[in-house]
Amino acid sequence: MLLVCSPSNAEIYRWVDADGRVHFSDRPARDAERVDVRFSTSAGSNPTTTLGPGSPDEAYRGPYAELDILAPEIDATLTETDSGVPVSLRLDPALISGHRLLLLLDGSELTVEGAHTQFKLTGLGAGRHRLQLQIRGADDRIVAQSAPRTFELRQPRVPGQLP
């Protein structure tokens, strides 16, 4: 009997051990997540494998069990204040050595200094804004990212002004 293996039935699993090391295997381990592996062949090239998000808007946790923007809430409508817009992030485990945390705000990259998960954004101005959390490796490749989220920021009402 002949057994044929093809990339289309290959399953790859990824998990992070207690020391923060990332492991890959064709067998699921406890707390492992299945990795979306895409194989492609173009004329004159060898097959390539892509590990990572399939699109810029796709959530991809990579080696992190949790990666999300908690605040502002999805499609929230907020009023602009001098103190700024509160941002709250969820990241577990803590940022792995060699990784850096970025916040994409309306397409612009903002480095999150010290990997803080609670801070305020100031000077945004009224309008619709888009946030996305990314983690990049030392080679600047995307290691993980949250799904994007939008929120509306309105100017504060002036006393005596009609709504």
Short mmCIF file of C-alpha atoms in Angstrom, two decimals:
data_model
loop_
_atom_site.label_atom_id
_atom_site.label_comp_id
_atom_site.label_asym_id
_atom_site.label_seq_id
_atom_site.Cartn_x
_atom_site.Cartn_y
_atom_site.Cartn_z
CA MET A 1 0.00 0.00 0.00
CA LEU A 2 1.35 3.42 -0.93
CA LEU A 3 0.81 6.43 1.33
CA VAL A 4 1.01 9.81 -0.35
CA CYS A 5 1.51 12.95 1.71
CA SER A 6 0.73 16.31 0.21
CA PRO A 7 0.97 19.81 1.63
CA SER A 8 -2.80 20.20 1.33
CA ASN A 9 -3.39 17.74 4.23
CA ALA A 10 -0.50 18.93 6.39
CA GLU A 11 -1.51 20.30 9.78
CA ILE A 12 0.92 22.37 11.81
CA TYR A 13 0.44 23.28 15.47
CA ARG A 14 2.17 26.02 17.47
CA TRP A 15 2.47 26.56 21.21
CA VAL A 16 4.57 28.52 23.67
CA ASP A 17 6.24 26.66 26.54
CA ALA A 18 6.62 27.95 30.13
CA ASP A 19 9.93 29.62 29.18
CA GLY A 20 8.30 31.58 26.34
CA ARG A 21 9.83 29.47 23.55
CA VAL A 22 7.69 28.87 20.48
CA HIS A 23 7.33 25.29 19.22
CA PHE A 24 5.89 23.89 15.98
CA SER A 25 4.82 20.31 15.35
CA ASP A 26 2.59 18.20 13.17
CA ARG A 27 1.03 16.81 16.36
CA PRO A 28 -1.16 18.91 18.65
CA ALA A 29 0.18 19.57 22.14
CA ARG A 30 -1.75 20.88 25.12
CA ASP A 31 -2.82 24.52 24.48
CA ALA A 32 -1.51 24.35 20.89
CA GLU A 33 -3.22 26.29 18.16
CA ARG A 34 -3.49 25.17 14.58
CA VAL A 35 -1.42 27.32 12.22
CA ASP A 36 -2.83 28.32 8.87
CA VAL A 37 -0.13 27.18 6.43
CA ARG A 38 -0.45 28.29 2.83
CA PHE A 39 1.56 26.63 0.08
CA SER A 40 1.98 28.36 -3.23
CA THR A 41 3.96 27.64 -6.35
CA SER A 42 4.67 30.19 -9.03
CA ALA A 43 6.37 29.52 -12.34
CA GLY A 44 10.07 28.93 -11.93
CA SER A 45 10.03 28.90 -8.14
CA ASN A 46 9.97 26.40 -5.33
CA PRO A 47 6.88 25.99 -3.14
CA THR A 48 6.83 28.52 -0.30
CA THR A 49 5.14 28.40 3.08
CA THR A 50 3.68 31.48 4.73
CA LEU A 51 3.12 31.58 8.48
CA GLY A 52 1.26 34.65 9.62
CA PRO A 53 -1.90 36.60 8.98
CA GLY A 54 -3.55 35.98 5.64
CA SER A 55 -4.61 39.62 5.29
CA PRO A 56 -3.85 42.95 6.97
CA ASP A 57 -7.21 42.83 8.76
CA GLU A 58 -7.05 39.22 9.98
CA ALA A 59 -6.50 38.59 13.68
CA TYR A 60 -3.44 36.41 14.18
CA ARG A 61 -2.24 35.61 17.71
CA GLY A 62 1.04 33.95 16.73
CA PRO A 63 2.83 32.78 19.88
CA TYR A 64 0.47 34.75 22.15
CA ALA A 65 -2.50 33.12 23.87
CA GLU A 66 -4.31 36.47 23.98
CA LEU A 67 -3.88 39.61 21.92
CA ASP A 68 -6.66 42.17 21.72
CA ILE A 69 -7.73 45.77 22.11
CA LEU A 70 -10.18 46.01 25.02
CA ALA A 71 -10.80 49.77 24.85
CA PRO A 72 -12.04 51.67 23.08
CA GLU A 73 -14.86 49.24 22.41
CA ILE A 74 -15.76 48.20 18.87
CA ASP A 75 -17.65 51.00 17.06
CA ALA A 76 -17.73 53.10 20.25
CA THR A 77 -18.71 56.75 20.04
CA LEU A 78 -16.54 58.83 22.36
CA THR A 79 -16.32 62.51 23.19
CA GLU A 80 -12.95 64.15 22.74
CA THR A 81 -11.40 65.33 26.01
CA ASP A 82 -8.12 67.03 26.90
CA SER A 83 -6.99 63.91 28.74
CA GLY A 84 -7.25 61.76 25.58
CA VAL A 85 -8.84 58.49 24.53
CA PRO A 86 -8.15 55.62 26.96
CA VAL A 87 -6.64 52.53 25.31
CA SER A 88 -6.52 49.16 27.04
CA LEU A 89 -4.74 46.15 25.53
CA ARG A 90 -4.70 42.47 26.45
CA LEU A 91 -1.45 40.59 25.89
CA ASP A 92 -0.68 37.14 27.28
CA PRO A 93 2.04 36.08 27.83
CA ALA A 94 3.92 39.35 28.36
CA LEU A 95 5.84 40.67 25.37
CA ILE A 96 8.45 38.09 24.37
CA SER A 97 12.07 39.23 24.29
CA GLY A 98 12.97 40.57 20.84
CA HIS A 99 9.37 41.54 20.04
CA ARG A 100 7.99 45.07 19.97
CA LEU A 101 4.45 46.31 20.38
CA LEU A 102 2.93 48.67 17.79
CA LEU A 103 -0.42 50.40 17.59
CA LEU A 104 -1.60 51.21 14.08
CA LEU A 105 -3.70 54.37 14.27
CA ASP A 106 -5.38 55.30 11.01
CA GLY A 107 -2.56 53.52 9.17
CA SER A 108 0.28 55.21 11.07
CA GLU A 109 2.58 53.13 13.28
CA LEU A 110 2.95 54.16 16.92
CA THR A 111 5.47 52.24 19.04
CA VAL A 112 4.07 51.37 22.46
CA GLU A 113 7.01 52.23 24.73
CA GLY A 114 7.70 49.79 27.54
CA ALA A 115 4.99 47.45 26.21
CA HIS A 116 2.40 49.29 28.33
CA THR A 117 -1.13 47.94 28.04
CA GLN A 118 -2.91 51.02 29.48
CA PHE A 119 -2.39 54.52 28.05
CA LYS A 120 -4.21 57.45 26.41
CA LEU A 121 -4.10 58.75 22.86
CA THR A 122 -4.22 62.53 22.60
CA GLY A 123 -4.65 64.97 19.73
CA LEU A 124 -6.76 62.69 17.55
CA GLY A 125 -9.44 65.15 16.46
CA ALA A 126 -13.06 64.42 15.70
CA GLY A 127 -14.00 61.72 13.21
CA ARG A 128 -13.79 57.99 12.64
CA HIS A 129 -10.54 56.31 13.69
CA ARG A 130 -9.11 52.83 13.16
CA LEU A 131 -6.88 50.98 15.65
CA GLN A 132 -5.00 47.72 15.30
CA LEU A 133 -2.43 46.11 17.57
CA GLN A 134 0.65 44.46 16.06
CA ILE A 135 3.66 42.67 17.45
CA ARG A 136 6.76 42.68 15.30
CA GLY A 137 9.91 40.63 15.60
CA ALA A 138 13.51 41.83 15.44
CA ASP A 139 13.36 41.47 11.63
CA ASP A 140 10.26 43.76 11.57
CA ARG A 141 8.01 40.92 10.39
CA ILE A 142 4.52 40.66 11.88
CA VAL A 143 4.55 38.06 14.64
CA ALA A 144 0.95 38.65 15.79
CA GLN A 145 -1.86 41.15 15.30
CA SER A 146 -5.35 41.92 16.51
CA ALA A 147 -8.34 42.47 14.31
CA PRO A 148 -8.76 46.18 13.54
CA ARG A 149 -11.34 48.16 15.44
CA THR A 150 -12.97 51.47 14.64
CA PHE A 151 -14.40 54.14 16.89
CA GLU A 152 -15.95 57.56 16.45
CA LEU A 153 -14.60 60.62 18.24
CA ARG A 154 -16.90 63.63 18.61
CA GLN A 155 -16.19 67.17 19.67
CA PRO A 156 -17.44 67.98 23.19
CA ARG A 157 -20.70 69.91 23.40
CA VAL A 158 -20.35 73.52 24.36
CA PRO A 159 -22.79 74.59 27.12
CA GLY A 160 -25.79 76.30 25.54
CA GLN A 161 -25.09 74.73 22.12
CA LEU A 162 -27.91 72.77 20.47
CA PRO A 163 -27.20 69.05 19.90
#
